[in-house]
Coordinates of C-alpha atoms and ligand atoms in Angstrom, one line a residue:
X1 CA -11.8 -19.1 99.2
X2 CA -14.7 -18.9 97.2
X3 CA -16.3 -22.1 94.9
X4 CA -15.8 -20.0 91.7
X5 CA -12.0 -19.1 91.8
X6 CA -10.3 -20.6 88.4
X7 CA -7.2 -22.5 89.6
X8 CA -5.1 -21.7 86.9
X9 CA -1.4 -24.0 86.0
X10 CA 1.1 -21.8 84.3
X11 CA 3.3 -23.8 82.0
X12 CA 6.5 -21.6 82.1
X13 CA 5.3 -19.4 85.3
X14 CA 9.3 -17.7 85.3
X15 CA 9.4 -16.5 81.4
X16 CA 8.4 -13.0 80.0
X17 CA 4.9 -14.2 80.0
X18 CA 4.4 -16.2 82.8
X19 CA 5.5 -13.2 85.0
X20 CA 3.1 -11.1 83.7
X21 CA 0.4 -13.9 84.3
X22 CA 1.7 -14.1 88.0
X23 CA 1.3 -10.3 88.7
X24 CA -2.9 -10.3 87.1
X25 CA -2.9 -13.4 89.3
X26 CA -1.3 -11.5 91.8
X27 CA -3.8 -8.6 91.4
X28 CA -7.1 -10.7 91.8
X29 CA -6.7 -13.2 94.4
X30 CA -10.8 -13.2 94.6
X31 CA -10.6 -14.7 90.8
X32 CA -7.3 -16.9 90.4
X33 CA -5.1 -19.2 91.8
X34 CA -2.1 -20.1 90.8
X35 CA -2.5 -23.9 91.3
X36 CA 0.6 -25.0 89.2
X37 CA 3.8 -23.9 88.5
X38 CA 6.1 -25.0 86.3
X39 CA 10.0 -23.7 85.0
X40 CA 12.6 -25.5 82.6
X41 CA 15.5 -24.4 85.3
X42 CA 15.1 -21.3 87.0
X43 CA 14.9 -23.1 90.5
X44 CA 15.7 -19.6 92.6
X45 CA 12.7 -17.8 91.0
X46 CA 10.3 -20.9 90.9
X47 CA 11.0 -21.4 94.6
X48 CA 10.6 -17.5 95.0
X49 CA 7.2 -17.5 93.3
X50 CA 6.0 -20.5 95.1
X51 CA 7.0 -18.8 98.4
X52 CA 4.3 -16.2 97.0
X53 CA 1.4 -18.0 95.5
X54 CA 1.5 -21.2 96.9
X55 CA 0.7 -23.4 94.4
X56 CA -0.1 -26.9 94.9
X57 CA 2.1 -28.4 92.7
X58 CA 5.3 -26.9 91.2
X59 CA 7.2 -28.8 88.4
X60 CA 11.2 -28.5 87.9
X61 CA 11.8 -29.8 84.5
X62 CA 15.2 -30.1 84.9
X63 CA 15.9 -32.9 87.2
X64 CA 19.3 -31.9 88.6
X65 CA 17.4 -28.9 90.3
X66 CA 14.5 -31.1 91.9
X67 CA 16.3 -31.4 95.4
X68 CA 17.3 -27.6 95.3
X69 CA 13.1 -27.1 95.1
X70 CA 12.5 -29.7 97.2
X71 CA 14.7 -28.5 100.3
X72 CA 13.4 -24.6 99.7
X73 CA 9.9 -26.0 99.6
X74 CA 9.8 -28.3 102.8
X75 CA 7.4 -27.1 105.0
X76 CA 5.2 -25.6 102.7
X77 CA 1.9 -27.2 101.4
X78 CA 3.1 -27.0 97.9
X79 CA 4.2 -30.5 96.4
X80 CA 6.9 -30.4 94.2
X81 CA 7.4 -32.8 91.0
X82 CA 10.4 -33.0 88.3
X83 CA 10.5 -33.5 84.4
X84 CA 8.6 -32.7 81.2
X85 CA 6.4 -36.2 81.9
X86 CA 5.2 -34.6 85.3
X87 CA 4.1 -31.6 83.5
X88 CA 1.8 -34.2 81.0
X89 CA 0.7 -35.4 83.8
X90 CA -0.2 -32.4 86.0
X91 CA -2.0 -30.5 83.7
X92 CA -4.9 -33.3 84.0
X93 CA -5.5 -32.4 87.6
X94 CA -9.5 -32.3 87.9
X95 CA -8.6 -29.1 90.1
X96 CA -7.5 -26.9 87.3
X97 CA -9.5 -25.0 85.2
X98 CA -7.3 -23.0 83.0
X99 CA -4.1 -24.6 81.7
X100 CA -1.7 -20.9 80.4
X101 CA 0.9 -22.5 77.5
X102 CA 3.4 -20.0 78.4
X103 CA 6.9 -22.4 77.8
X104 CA 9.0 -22.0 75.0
X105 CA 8.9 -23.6 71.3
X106 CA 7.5 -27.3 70.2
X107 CA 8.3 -28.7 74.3
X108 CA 4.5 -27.0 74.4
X109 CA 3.1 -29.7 72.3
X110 CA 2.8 -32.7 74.2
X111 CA 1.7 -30.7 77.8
X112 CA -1.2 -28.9 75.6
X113 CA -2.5 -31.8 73.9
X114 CA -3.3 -33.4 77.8
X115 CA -4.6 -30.4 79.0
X116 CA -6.7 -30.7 76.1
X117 CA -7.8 -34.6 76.5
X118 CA -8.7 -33.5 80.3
X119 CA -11.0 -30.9 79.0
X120 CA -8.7 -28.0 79.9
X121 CA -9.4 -24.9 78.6
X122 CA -5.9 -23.2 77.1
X123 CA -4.7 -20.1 77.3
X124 CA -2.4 -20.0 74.9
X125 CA 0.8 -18.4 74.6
X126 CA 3.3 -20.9 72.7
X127 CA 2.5 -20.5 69.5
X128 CA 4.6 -23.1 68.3
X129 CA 2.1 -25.5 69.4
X130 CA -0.6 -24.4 66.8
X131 CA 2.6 -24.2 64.1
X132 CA 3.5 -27.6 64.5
X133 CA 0.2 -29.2 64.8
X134 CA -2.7 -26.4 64.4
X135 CA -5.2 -29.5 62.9
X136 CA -5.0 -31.8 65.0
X137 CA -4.9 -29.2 67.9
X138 CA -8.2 -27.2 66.8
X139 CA -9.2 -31.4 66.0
X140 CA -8.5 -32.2 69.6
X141 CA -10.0 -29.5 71.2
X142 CA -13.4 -29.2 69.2
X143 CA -13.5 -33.2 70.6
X144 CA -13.6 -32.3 73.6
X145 CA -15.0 -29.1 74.3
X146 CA -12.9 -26.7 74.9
X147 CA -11.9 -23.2 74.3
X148 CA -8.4 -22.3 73.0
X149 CA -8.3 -18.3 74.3
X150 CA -5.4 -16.6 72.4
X151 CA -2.7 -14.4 74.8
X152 CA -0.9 -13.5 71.8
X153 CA -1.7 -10.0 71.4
X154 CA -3.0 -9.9 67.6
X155 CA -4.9 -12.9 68.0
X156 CA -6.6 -11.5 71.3
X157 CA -7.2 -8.3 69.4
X158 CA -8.9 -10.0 66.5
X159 CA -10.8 -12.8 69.2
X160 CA -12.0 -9.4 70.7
X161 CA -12.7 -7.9 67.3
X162 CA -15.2 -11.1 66.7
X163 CA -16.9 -11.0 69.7
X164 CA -20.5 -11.1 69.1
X165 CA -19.9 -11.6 64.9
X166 CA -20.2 -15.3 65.5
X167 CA -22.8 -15.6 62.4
X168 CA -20.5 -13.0 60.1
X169 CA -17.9 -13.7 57.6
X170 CA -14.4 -12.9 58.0
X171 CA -13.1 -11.2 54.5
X172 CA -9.5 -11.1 56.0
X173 CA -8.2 -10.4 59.1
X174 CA -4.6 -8.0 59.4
X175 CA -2.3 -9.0 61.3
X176 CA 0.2 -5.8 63.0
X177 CA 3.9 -5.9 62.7
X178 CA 5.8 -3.8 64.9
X179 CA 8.8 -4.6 62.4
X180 CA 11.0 -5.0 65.1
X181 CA 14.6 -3.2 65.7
X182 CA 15.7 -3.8 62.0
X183 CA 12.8 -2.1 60.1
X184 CA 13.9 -0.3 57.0
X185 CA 17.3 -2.0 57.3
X186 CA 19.4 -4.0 54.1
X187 CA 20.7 -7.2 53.6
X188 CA 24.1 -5.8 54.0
X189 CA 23.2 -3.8 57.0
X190 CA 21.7 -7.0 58.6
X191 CA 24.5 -9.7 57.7
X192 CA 27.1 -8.5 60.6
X193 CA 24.0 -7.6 63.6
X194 CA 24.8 -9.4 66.6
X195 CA 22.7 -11.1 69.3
X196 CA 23.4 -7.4 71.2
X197 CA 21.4 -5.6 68.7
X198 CA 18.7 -8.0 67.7
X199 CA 17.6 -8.5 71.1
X200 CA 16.6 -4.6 71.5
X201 CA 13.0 -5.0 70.5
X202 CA 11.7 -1.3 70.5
X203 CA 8.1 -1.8 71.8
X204 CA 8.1 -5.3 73.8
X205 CA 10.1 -7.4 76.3
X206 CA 9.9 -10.8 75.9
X207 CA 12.1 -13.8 76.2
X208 CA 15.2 -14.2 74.0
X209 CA 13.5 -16.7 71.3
X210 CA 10.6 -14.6 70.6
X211 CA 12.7 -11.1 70.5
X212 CA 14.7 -12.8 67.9
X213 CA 11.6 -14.3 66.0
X214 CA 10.4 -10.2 66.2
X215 CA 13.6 -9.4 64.5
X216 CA 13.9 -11.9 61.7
X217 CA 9.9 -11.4 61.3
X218 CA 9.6 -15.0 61.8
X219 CA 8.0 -14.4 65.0
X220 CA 4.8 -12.9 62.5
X221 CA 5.4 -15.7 60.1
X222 CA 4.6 -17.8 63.3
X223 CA 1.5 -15.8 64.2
X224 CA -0.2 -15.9 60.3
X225 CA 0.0 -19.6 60.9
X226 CA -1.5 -19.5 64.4
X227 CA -4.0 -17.3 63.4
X228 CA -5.3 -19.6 60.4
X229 CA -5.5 -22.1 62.6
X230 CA -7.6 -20.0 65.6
X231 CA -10.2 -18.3 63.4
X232 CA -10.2 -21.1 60.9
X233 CA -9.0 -19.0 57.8
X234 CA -6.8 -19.3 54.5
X235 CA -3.9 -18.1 53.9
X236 CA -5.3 -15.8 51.0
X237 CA -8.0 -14.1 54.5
X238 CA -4.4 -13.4 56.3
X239 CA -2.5 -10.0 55.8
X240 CA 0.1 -8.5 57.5
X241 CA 1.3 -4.7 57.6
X242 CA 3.6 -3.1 59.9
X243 CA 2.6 -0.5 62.0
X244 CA 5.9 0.6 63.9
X245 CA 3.8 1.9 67.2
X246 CA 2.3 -1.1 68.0
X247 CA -1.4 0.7 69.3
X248 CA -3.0 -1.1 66.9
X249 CA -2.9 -4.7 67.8
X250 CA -4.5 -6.2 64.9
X251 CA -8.1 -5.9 62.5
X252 CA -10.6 -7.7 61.4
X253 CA -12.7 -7.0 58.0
X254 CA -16.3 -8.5 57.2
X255 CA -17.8 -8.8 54.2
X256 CA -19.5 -5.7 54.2
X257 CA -15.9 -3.8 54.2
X258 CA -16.1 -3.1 57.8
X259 CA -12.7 -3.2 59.6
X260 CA -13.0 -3.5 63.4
X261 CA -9.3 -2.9 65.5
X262 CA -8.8 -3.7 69.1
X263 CA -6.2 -0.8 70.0
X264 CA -4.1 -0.1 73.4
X265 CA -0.5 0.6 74.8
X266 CA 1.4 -2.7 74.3
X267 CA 1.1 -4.2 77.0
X268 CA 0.5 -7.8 77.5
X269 CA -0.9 -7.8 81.0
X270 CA -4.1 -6.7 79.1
X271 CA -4.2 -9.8 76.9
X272 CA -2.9 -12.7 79.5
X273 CA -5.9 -10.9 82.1
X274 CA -8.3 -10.9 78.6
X275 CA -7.8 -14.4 78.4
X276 CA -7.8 -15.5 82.0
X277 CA -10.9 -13.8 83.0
X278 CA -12.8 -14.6 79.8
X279 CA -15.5 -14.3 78.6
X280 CA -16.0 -11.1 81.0
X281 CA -13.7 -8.6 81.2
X282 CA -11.9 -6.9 84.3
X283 CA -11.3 -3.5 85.5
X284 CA -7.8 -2.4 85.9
X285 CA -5.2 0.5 86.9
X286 CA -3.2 -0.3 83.5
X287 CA -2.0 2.7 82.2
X288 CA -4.5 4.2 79.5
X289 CA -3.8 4.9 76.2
X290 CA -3.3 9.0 74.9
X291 CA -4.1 9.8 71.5
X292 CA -2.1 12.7 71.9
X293 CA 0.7 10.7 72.6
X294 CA 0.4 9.5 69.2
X295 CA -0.9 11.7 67.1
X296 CA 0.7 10.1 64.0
X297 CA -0.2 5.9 63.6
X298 CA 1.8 4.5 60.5
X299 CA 1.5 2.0 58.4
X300 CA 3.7 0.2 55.7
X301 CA 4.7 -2.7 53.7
X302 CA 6.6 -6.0 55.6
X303 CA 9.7 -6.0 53.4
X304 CA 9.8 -9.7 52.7
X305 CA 12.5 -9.6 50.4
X306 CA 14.7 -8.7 53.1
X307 CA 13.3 -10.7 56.1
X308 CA 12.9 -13.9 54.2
X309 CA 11.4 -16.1 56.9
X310 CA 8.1 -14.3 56.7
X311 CA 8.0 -15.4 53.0
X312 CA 9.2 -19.1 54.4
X313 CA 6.3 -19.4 57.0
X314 CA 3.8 -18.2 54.4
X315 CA 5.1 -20.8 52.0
X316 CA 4.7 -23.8 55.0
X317 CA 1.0 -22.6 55.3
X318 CA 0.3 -23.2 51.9
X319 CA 2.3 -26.3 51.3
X320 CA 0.4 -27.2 54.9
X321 CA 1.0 -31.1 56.1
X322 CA 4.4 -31.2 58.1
X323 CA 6.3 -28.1 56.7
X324 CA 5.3 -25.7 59.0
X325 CA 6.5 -28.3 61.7
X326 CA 10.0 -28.3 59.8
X327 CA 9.9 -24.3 59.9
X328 CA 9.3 -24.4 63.5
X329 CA 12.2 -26.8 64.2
X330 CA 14.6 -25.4 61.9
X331 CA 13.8 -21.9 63.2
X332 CA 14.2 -23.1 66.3
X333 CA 17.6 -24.3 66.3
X334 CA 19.0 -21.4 64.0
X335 CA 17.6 -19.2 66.9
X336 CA 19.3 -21.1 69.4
X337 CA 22.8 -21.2 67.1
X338 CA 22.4 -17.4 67.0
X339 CA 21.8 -16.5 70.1
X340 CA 25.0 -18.6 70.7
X341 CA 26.7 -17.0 68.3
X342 CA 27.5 -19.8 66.1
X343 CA 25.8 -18.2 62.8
X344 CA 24.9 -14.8 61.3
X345 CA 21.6 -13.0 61.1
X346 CA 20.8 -13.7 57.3
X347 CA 22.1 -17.4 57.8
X348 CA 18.5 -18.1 60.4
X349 CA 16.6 -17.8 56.7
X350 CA 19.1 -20.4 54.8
X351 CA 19.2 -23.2 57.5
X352 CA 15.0 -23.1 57.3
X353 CA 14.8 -22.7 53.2
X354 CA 17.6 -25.8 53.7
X355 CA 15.1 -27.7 56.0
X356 CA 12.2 -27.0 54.0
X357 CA 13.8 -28.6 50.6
X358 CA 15.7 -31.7 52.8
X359 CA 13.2 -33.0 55.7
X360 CA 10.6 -35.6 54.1
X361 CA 7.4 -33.8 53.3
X362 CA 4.0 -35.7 54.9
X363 CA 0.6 -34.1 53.7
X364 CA -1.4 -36.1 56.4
X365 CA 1.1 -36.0 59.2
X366 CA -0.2 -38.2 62.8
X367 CA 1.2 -36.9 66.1
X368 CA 4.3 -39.7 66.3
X369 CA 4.8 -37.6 62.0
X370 CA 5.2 -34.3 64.2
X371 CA 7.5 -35.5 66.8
X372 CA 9.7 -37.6 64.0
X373 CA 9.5 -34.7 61.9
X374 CA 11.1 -32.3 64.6
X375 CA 13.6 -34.9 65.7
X376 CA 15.1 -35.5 61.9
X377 CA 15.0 -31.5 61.4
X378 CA 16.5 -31.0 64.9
X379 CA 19.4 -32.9 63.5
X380 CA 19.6 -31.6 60.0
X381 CA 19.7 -28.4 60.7
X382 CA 22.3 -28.6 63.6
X383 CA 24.7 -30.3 61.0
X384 CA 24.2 -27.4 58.5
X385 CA 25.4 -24.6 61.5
X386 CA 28.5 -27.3 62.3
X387 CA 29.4 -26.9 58.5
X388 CA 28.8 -22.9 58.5
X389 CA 32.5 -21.2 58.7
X390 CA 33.1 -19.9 61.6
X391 CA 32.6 -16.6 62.4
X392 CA 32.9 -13.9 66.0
X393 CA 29.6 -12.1 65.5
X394 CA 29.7 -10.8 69.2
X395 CA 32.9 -8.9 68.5
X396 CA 31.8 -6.8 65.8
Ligands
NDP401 P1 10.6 -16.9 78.1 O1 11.8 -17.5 77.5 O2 10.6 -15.6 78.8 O3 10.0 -18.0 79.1 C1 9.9 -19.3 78.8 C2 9.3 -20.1 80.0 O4 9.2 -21.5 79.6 C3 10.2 -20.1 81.2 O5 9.4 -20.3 82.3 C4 11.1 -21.3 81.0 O6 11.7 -21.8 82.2 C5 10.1 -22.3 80.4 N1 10.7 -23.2 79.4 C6 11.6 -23.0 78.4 N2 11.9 -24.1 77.8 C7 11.2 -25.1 78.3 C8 11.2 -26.5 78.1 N3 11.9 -27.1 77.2 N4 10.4 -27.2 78.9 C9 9.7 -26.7 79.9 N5 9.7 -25.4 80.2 C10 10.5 -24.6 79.4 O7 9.5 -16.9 77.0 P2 8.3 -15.9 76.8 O8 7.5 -15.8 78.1 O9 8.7 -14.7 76.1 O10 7.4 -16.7 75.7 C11 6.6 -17.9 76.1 C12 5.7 -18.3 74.9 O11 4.8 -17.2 74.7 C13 6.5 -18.4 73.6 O12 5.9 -19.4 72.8 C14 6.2 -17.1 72.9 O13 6.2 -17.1 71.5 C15 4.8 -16.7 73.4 N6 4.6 -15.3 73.4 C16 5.3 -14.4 74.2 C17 5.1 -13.1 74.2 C18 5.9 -12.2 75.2 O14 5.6 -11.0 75.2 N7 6.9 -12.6 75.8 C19 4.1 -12.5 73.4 C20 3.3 -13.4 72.7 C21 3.6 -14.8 72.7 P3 13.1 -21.2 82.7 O15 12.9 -19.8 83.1 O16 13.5 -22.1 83.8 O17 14.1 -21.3 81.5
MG402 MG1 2.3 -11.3 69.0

């Protein structure tokens, strides 16, 4: 093996985007290694990948499945560790380079802030991190050095849209909105959708959480607070529009009026390999993008009357402090009691607007504020669902 291959830990290595990491991984062995692993509970891929890669280290958060792992992986050089502390503590290895946030919701947090103290470079995927915390995050990693390279696919385009305009001022940057399977639909259209429908996103597959998120438009709620947070902006510099095809991934306009895209097929091999092999770029067998496959790009208004939680997150990024935390959590769980089937559609927006009035409000929240803050809305919000009638929304 050569000195200069980036060993590379993959928080979440058996979601949606951790996949996709595995298979650029997979397609420069000369570059990357995968040096850690890590899954909430899929023990049969995790074992499966490992088999593959052979990672040094794979972590099965949930503890039940540790001697599963353990017995598949005898033999093998690849040690294997259990629960969300080993995670913390993995990610300081002095082996690994790159540290990919590719888990789920606010469990991101505590892993990214010790990659960060260890001088880890992030490539990050869980957006929820920046939600929660973006301050002390950008804080953190400024303090120690390091880069935070977006994999979210607006927030590469616009990183790649800046390259090079270090010394230049951002007017605003415009965030693309695919508008996900309910674009152009009513309120009354929308109040009986099931889980079945909403998790049909017409351009991308992802996990379950973020599919919903793309439905409800939380999931570019999320992604106006992330992206305030990476490039430094206010909420006023932040637009969003949606453009149905997805090509455009996102734009950035200067003060001179000039608007720069970064455009392809969606695709988010491009971005995860953008971010991994940064700051060069590498040559792939990606399919190529056809203008005459698209001859017509669109563009139109986010209907945020409708799809109220875009509205929501923009209102937690100007009231700042903890309420985009409370968002997060509250979205979280109504996600969660959706998918389940334990509340409708238009209900996701009322248990968050109910969050945002109840939970205590902090202006200068610390890191113990952020985790207290989750916890109480956590709670709240699950207690609002308990007292929502019941109703069979996967029968309809
Ligand atoms: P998936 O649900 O497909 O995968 C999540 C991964 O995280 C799995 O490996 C899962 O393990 C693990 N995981 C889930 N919960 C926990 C937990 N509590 N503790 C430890 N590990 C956990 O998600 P995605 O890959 O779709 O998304 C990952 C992140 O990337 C999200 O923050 C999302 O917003 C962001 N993102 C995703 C995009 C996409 O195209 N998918 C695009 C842009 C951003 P297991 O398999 O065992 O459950
Ligand atoms: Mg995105």
């Amino acid at each position: 093996m050569s000195n200069d291959i980036k060993n590379i830990a993959i928080l979440g290595s058996t979601g949606s985007i951790g996949t996709q990491a595995l298979e650029v991984i997979g397609e420069n062995p000369s570059l990357f290694k995968a040096y850690v692993l890590t899954a909430h509970s899929n023990a049969h891929l995790l074992i499966i990948q490992a088999l593959q890669f052979n990672p040094a280290y794979v972590v099965i958060c949930d503890e039940s499945k540790y001697p599963e792992v353990k017995q598949a992986l005898a033999g093998t050089a690849t040690k294997v560790l259990s629960g969300i502390n080993s995670i913390i503590e993995i990610v300081t290895h002095p082996e690994i380079e790159v540290v990919l946030t590719a888990m789920v919701g606010f469990a991101g947090l505590e892993p990214t802030i010790a990659a960060i103290k260890a001088g880890k470079n992030i490539a990050l995927a869980n957006k929820e991190t920046l939600v929660v915390a973006g301050g002390l995050i950008t804080e953190l990693a400024k303090q120690h050095g390091v880069k935070i390279l977006p994999v979210d696919s607006e927030h590469s385009a616009i990183y790649q849209c800046l390259a090079g305009e270090e010394d230049n001022t951002i007017e605003k940057i415009i965030l693309t909105a695919s508008g996900g399977p309910f674009r152009g639909k009513t309120s009354d259209y929308l109040v009986n959708v099931t889980r079945e429908h909403a998790l049909k996103h017409p351009n991308w597959v992802m996990g379950a959480k973020i599919t919903i998120d793309s439905a409800t438009l939380m999931n570019k709620g999320l992604e106006v607070i992330e992206a305030k947070w990476l490039f430094d902006l206010e909420a006023e510099q932040i637009e969003v529009i949606v453009h149905p095809q997805s090509i455009i991934h996102s734009m950035v306009q200067f003060e001179d009026g000039s608007l720069k895209a970064q455009m392809g097929l969606p695709d988010m091999k491009l971005p995860i390999q953008y971010a991994l092999a940064h700051p060069g770029r590498l040559k792939n067998n990606f399919k190529r993008f056809d203008f005459m496959d698209y001859p017509n790009l669109t563009f139109e208004k986010a209907d945020i009357k409708t799809f109220k939680n875009l509205g929501l997150a923009f209102e937690a990024l100007n009231k700042g402090g903890n309420m985009p935390c409370i968002v997060n959590a509250a979205n979280e769980v109504a996600v969660a009691g959706f998918l389940n089937n334990e509340l409708g559609f238009m209900a996701m927006s009322d248990i968050i607007e109910s969050s945002m009035q109840s939970i205590k409000y902090q202006t200068q929240p610390t890191l113990d504020d952020y985790l207290n803050t989750d916890k109480e809305t956590r709670i709240f919000a699950q207690n609002l669902i308990k007292q929502m009638p019941v109703k069979a929304y996967n029968l309809i």
